[in-house]
Amino acid sequence: MESTPPAQGQDDSQQQQQQQGVPSTGFPDVDMYRRRLARSENDADTWAGLLRAARASGSDQLLHEVYVDALKQYPSTGRLLAAFVELELSRGNKEGAESIFNNNLFRVPSIELWRSYLNYVLRANTDDQGSDLPPANRATVMDCYRLVLDNIGCDREAGQIWINFIAFIGSAQSHAPYEEQQKCGLLRETYQKAVAIPMLRVEEIWKGYDAFETRMDRVGAKKVLSKISPSYMTARTALRETNRLWDAIRATRAPSGLPTAPEWTPREIQHLDAWKQYLEWEVSNPLRLSDPAAVHQRVVYAYEQACMDLRFYPEVWIEFAEYFSSSGQQNEALAKLRTASSVLPSSLAVQFAYAEAAEMLKQLDVCKDVYEHVVRTMRLAIDRVTSRYSRKLARLERKLAHLSPKDDAGEGQASAAGAEAPAVPTPVPAPDSESEEDSSGGGESGADTSLASDSDAGGAAGPGRGSAQRRAEWRAVRARKAIERRMERVEARREGELKGKRAAYSLVWIMYLRHAQRTEGINAVRQLLRRPRAEPAGYLTYHLFVAAALMEYHVAKRADVAGKLFEYYAKAFPDSPEYIVEYMNYLISSGDDTNVRALFERIHGTGAADASDIWTMFADFEYSFGDMGAISKLDKRFIEKFKHESTLTRMATRYGYLDVDCVAVSDFGIPYRPEMHAAALVDPSDSRTRQDSAREEPSRPAENGKRDRRHSSSAAAAGLPNIAVASITGRYLNKNQLLASVTPGRFVRPAVGLLKELRPEAESVAESEAPRFAASDTGARPGHAPPAPNSRQLLDHGDVLSYVAASVAAPGTSAFDGAPLNADALLGTIMQLSALSPAVQSNYRPLSYMPWLGRADHPPHQAHGGGGPFGGRSRSRGRRGADGDGPGGGHNHPARHGARGGPAHRQPPYARSPARTGGGGGRHGDRGFRGRP
């Protein structure tokens, strides 16, 4: 029973379908997948989704249509063919099922399709009661089994078919002794064939064969089995290897199970490599078969399986044809390449291989048809790209033209107004509905909006000011700018696509010229060259004309004609460094020294003047064949042209040949001198130095909003001259950093106006007294931290660190409501100060002098664990430290009695002692008792 399609949103879906030229089916999921396929018909995942949606719809007619469409795209997928056969049989369409068998059975060596055919024949010739079959029906089934096993009997998954065939033979009724003998002989022959094939369930077949021979002749069974046992053992060993290879193939297969065009992802490369390993394994004859026909059958079947799975991979088809050719089967190789040519009409490798195979067999008409077909295909590809982007540009130009003349006049007024323009939203043109790339190619419309808003909002003095006419003018200006930026991006994409198309089109003509030269001679090449020369400008690259000129030089031995061709096409490619290099290379190889120097002088003032390849080639020419006057002048020009060049680098190049650079290595040590070795890696076409590039390169935000740590380190290193900075943002800091001066711009300044002076309640200490604070002086109870001293007194005595710690982390800070401060970052900044003021230096006290970080009534080398929140660090859970004055206190004598500390308290980095655990208030705290974390 067919399910009723949902009616909600059906009108909108049908309208969208009609806009894209796709008829609506009434099933939203099916329509969605069909719209996707209208944009990309080679998407295997979309085809798989369409098949699932069609099955879920419950409509047999819709599913039939989807299968027909899918088989047009994947005609050699056995799984689809077998499912289509079952659908036709379920609908009672036996003629349709038989038509599928007739058209695909011998063309697609798929075990799924052959198994479906076998089941169809069995259903037509047997009954459910299991009664004995009539002789005619038994003969039909027997022929069907033999046909199936002859075609796919060597398949790894054919074990069940062999078992069924053996059972079918054994079920025959014998009415005479000779019939029994014939049946036993047929069973023995079938068993012996089956146990020699590395397929699943081969062990089960061997056990059946063992039982059969034992039942027939218990005495002679051992002798017969001993002869067949080596083949069985080889097959069983090969089966283990086959399982490993097929596991790799299945693990890397596409989730859809359908052939996919290669995009050269890691998974696709692994899948291709897995198939190649299996093919190499089959070609190596792992079963050690003595019959070449049997080996050939297995290899051909393996290649057929690979071509079904890797349908859109050209190299598999070409290697299959090469195998036929190496076996002396040239016609079969040509037929296989003909099939590949129809499967991959846009593959240049397949088309060229097909033409060369036909040329080897002297089928020149086939060669000409192939080349003409490829020329038309590549030409149409360029036309399609050009027309598609021309339509896009025409639409954008029409949008520009639709702007009124008032908008054009207002553009100048708006640009002159500058900051008086009001901040109003920018109407950015929406993406064209006909172009899917514009709407999904990276969010260009959003980029237009942000660019227009960011670039123009800064000039707005304030919202609401200005007349309505002024706002309309600004909207028109921003809309025009957005359209112009979009046109630039469209033109850039067009050039990117046309670059590859032009190269491919030129390559096709070059291959066509080579074929004409081999088969008809140089005069045919000259006649054929007239056709590409008549192409519009921009359809071909310089490669074609270089190939034609060199054919005149090497084949016709006409150096004058080749030189004229090079000179003629130099006018078409005056700014192409590659063409100039080829032209100069030809002049050097032909010995035309005068024109080599003339060509080099002529490039100055063109786009090829800064090309490093041209300068390098000409320098090698002068160093090899010029005089010292010309060499000296060229070196001076080299040094003036490129900043990274010097007299030393020129000498190192001049005193070398090919890969012999012992002067540069031994005498000048260029590879060991970083500044010269790095300069040698700079592209000479860039006149700036590497340092200029690093200085002028703006900082770019990292992807996903994450900070670029490497770039931050580089920027920080640029701000710290003469200091080697390893990683400012990394875990470990370079110690030389602490000697660098502080750059105020690199640190966030707190809002000082929000700070309030901290007034602790502790007694003030006389300024004349030395600031030594003990627990007994403050009246604090044992086990509790003493109150902090007056912060002003600490600052007067120069203890800046103690003052900051007292202001940030001392007890009593719960009433602090100023700007939040990061104590770690602030103290880290202070520690990077190169020097304190002289007044502060004279009264500076060490960090261990702070009473709330440790008791000061002990010498530093005997300091016990301190109290307070920054007491000695302890990782142990236990009783309160015996000698500690607060939570986390601990003893500091590891040799005798390091005591357990109290609850662990983490210290900031600047207050940690070298000791990992135990006490640590002082700077000389030793390693204490290591407790449980």
Short mmCIF file of N, CA, C and O in Angstrom, two decimals, residues 575-620:
data_model
loop_
_atom_site.label_atom_id
_atom_site.label_comp_id
_atom_site.label_asym_id
_atom_site.label_seq_id
_atom_site.Cartn_x
_atom_site.Cartn_y
_atom_site.Cartn_z
N ASP A 575 54.50 39.09 -21.96
CA ASP A 575 54.66 39.14 -20.51
C ASP A 575 54.72 37.77 -19.88
O ASP A 575 54.58 37.64 -18.66
N SER A 576 54.92 36.73 -20.66
CA SER A 576 54.98 35.38 -20.12
C SER A 576 56.43 34.98 -19.90
O SER A 576 57.16 34.71 -20.88
N PRO A 577 56.88 34.91 -18.65
CA PRO A 577 58.27 34.49 -18.41
C PRO A 577 58.54 33.07 -18.90
O PRO A 577 59.64 32.78 -19.36
N GLU A 578 57.54 32.21 -18.80
CA GLU A 578 57.74 30.82 -19.23
C GLU A 578 58.03 30.74 -20.71
O GLU A 578 58.89 29.96 -21.16
N TYR A 579 57.27 31.51 -21.50
CA TYR A 579 57.51 31.48 -22.95
C TYR A 579 58.88 32.05 -23.29
O TYR A 579 59.60 31.52 -24.14
N ILE A 580 59.29 33.13 -22.60
CA ILE A 580 60.61 33.72 -22.86
C ILE A 580 61.71 32.73 -22.51
O ILE A 580 62.73 32.63 -23.20
N VAL A 581 61.51 31.96 -21.43
CA VAL A 581 62.51 30.96 -21.05
C VAL A 581 62.64 29.90 -22.15
O VAL A 581 63.74 29.49 -22.52
N GLU A 582 61.51 29.44 -22.68
CA GLU A 582 61.55 28.45 -23.75
C GLU A 582 62.18 29.02 -25.02
O GLU A 582 62.96 28.33 -25.70
N TYR A 583 61.87 30.25 -25.32
CA TYR A 583 62.46 30.91 -26.49
C TYR A 583 63.97 31.05 -26.32
O TYR A 583 64.75 30.73 -27.24
N MET A 584 64.39 31.47 -25.13
CA MET A 584 65.83 31.62 -24.88
C MET A 584 66.53 30.27 -24.88
O MET A 584 67.65 30.14 -25.39
N ASN A 585 65.90 29.27 -24.35
CA ASN A 585 66.48 27.94 -24.35
C ASN A 585 66.68 27.43 -25.79
O ASN A 585 67.70 26.81 -26.11
N TYR A 586 65.70 27.71 -26.64
CA TYR A 586 65.86 27.32 -28.05
C TYR A 586 67.02 28.06 -28.71
O TYR A 586 67.83 27.45 -29.44
N LEU A 587 67.11 29.36 -28.46
CA LEU A 587 68.19 30.12 -29.07
C LEU A 587 69.56 29.64 -28.59
O LEU A 587 70.52 29.56 -29.37
N ILE A 588 69.67 29.31 -27.31
CA ILE A 588 70.94 28.81 -26.78
C ILE A 588 71.28 27.46 -27.40
O ILE A 588 72.43 27.21 -27.80
N SER A 589 70.29 26.55 -27.47
CA SER A 589 70.57 25.22 -28.03
C SER A 589 70.86 25.27 -29.52
O SER A 589 71.60 24.43 -30.03
N SER A 590 70.32 26.26 -30.22
CA SER A 590 70.60 26.38 -31.65
C SER A 590 71.85 27.19 -31.94
O SER A 590 72.23 27.34 -33.10
N GLY A 591 72.51 27.73 -30.90
CA GLY A 591 73.77 28.46 -31.08
C GLY A 591 73.60 29.88 -31.55
O GLY A 591 74.57 30.47 -32.05
N ASP A 592 72.43 30.47 -31.40
CA ASP A 592 72.21 31.85 -31.85
C ASP A 592 72.52 32.79 -30.70
O ASP A 592 71.62 33.31 -30.02
N ASP A 593 73.81 33.04 -30.43
CA ASP A 593 74.22 33.84 -29.27
C ASP A 593 73.76 35.28 -29.39
O ASP A 593 73.38 35.91 -28.39
N THR A 594 73.78 35.83 -30.58
CA THR A 594 73.39 37.24 -30.75
C THR A 594 71.94 37.47 -30.36
O THR A 594 71.61 38.42 -29.63
N ASN A 595 71.06 36.59 -30.82
CA ASN A 595 69.65 36.77 -30.50
C ASN A 595 69.36 36.43 -29.04
O ASN A 595 68.36 36.90 -28.48
N VAL A 596 70.19 35.59 -28.40
CA VAL A 596 70.01 35.35 -26.98
C VAL A 596 70.18 36.65 -26.20
O VAL A 596 69.35 37.00 -25.35
N ARG A 597 71.25 37.38 -26.47
CA ARG A 597 71.48 38.64 -25.77
C ARG A 597 70.46 39.69 -26.16
O ARG A 597 70.01 40.48 -25.31
N ALA A 598 70.05 39.69 -27.41
CA ALA A 598 69.02 40.66 -27.83
C ALA A 598 67.69 40.37 -27.14
O ALA A 598 66.98 41.30 -26.74
N LEU A 599 67.35 39.10 -27.02
CA LEU A 599 66.10 38.76 -26.35
C LEU A 599 66.15 39.15 -24.89
O LEU A 599 65.16 39.67 -24.34
N PHE A 600 67.27 38.96 -24.23
CA PHE A 600 67.38 39.33 -22.83
C PHE A 600 67.25 40.84 -22.64
O PHE A 600 66.60 41.30 -21.69
N GLU A 601 67.83 41.61 -23.51
CA GLU A 601 67.72 43.06 -23.39
C GLU A 601 66.31 43.53 -23.72
O GLU A 601 65.85 44.55 -23.20
N ARG A 602 65.60 42.79 -24.55
CA ARG A 602 64.28 43.22 -24.99
C ARG A 602 63.20 43.01 -23.92
O ARG A 602 62.15 43.64 -23.96
N ILE A 603 63.45 42.11 -22.97
CA ILE A 603 62.41 41.83 -21.98
C ILE A 603 62.28 42.93 -20.95
O ILE A 603 61.28 43.00 -20.25
N HIS A 604 63.27 43.81 -20.83
CA HIS A 604 63.21 44.87 -19.84
C HIS A 604 62.11 45.84 -20.20
O HIS A 604 61.99 46.28 -21.35
N GLY A 605 61.29 46.15 -19.22
CA GLY A 605 60.13 46.97 -19.47
C GLY A 605 58.85 46.18 -19.67
O GLY A 605 57.78 46.76 -19.81
N THR A 606 58.96 44.86 -19.71
CA THR A 606 57.78 44.00 -19.83
C THR A 606 57.49 43.32 -18.49
O THR A 606 58.23 43.48 -17.51
N GLY A 607 56.43 42.52 -18.48
CA GLY A 607 56.07 41.82 -17.26
C GLY A 607 57.01 40.71 -16.89
O GLY A 607 56.97 40.20 -15.77
N ALA A 608 57.88 40.31 -17.82
CA ALA A 608 58.83 39.24 -17.56
C ALA A 608 60.19 39.74 -17.12
O ALA A 608 61.13 38.95 -17.01
N ALA A 609 60.32 41.06 -16.87
CA ALA A 609 61.63 41.62 -16.55
C ALA A 609 62.17 41.13 -15.22
O ALA A 609 63.40 41.05 -15.04
N ASP A 610 61.32 40.82 -14.27
CA ASP A 610 61.76 40.42 -12.94
C ASP A 610 61.75 38.92 -12.74
O ASP A 610 61.89 38.45 -11.60
N ALA A 611 61.57 38.14 -13.79
CA ALA A 611 61.50 36.69 -13.66
C ALA A 611 62.88 36.13 -13.33
O ALA A 611 63.86 36.38 -14.05
N SER A 612 62.96 35.36 -12.27
CA SER A 612 64.24 34.83 -11.84
C SER A 612 64.78 33.80 -12.82
O SER A 612 66.00 33.70 -13.01
N ASP A 613 63.89 33.00 -13.43
CA ASP A 613 64.36 31.97 -14.35
C ASP A 613 65.08 32.56 -15.55
O ASP A 613 66.07 32.00 -16.03
N ILE A 614 64.58 33.69 -16.05
CA ILE A 614 65.24 34.31 -17.21
C ILE A 614 66.62 34.83 -16.82
O ILE A 614 67.61 34.59 -17.54
N TRP A 615 66.72 35.52 -15.70
CA TRP A 615 68.02 36.03 -15.26
C TRP A 615 69.00 34.90 -14.98
O TRP A 615 70.19 34.97 -15.34
N THR A 616 68.51 33.84 -14.35
CA THR A 616 69.39 32.72 -14.03
C THR A 616 69.88 32.02 -15.30
O THR A 616 71.07 31.68 -15.42
N MET A 617 68.97 31.81 -16.25
CA MET A 617 69.37 31.15 -17.51
C MET A 617 70.38 32.00 -18.28
O MET A 617 71.39 31.49 -18.80
N PHE A 618 70.12 33.31 -18.34
CA PHE A 618 71.05 34.16 -19.07
C PHE A 618 72.39 34.26 -18.36
O PHE A 618 73.46 34.32 -19.01
N ALA A 619 72.38 34.25 -17.03
CA ALA A 619 73.64 34.28 -16.29
C ALA A 619 74.44 33.00 -16.55
O ALA A 619 75.67 33.05 -16.76
N ASP A 620 73.80 31.85 -16.56
CA ASP A 620 74.50 30.61 -16.87
C ASP A 620 75.07 30.65 -18.29
O ASP A 620 76.18 30.15 -18.53
#
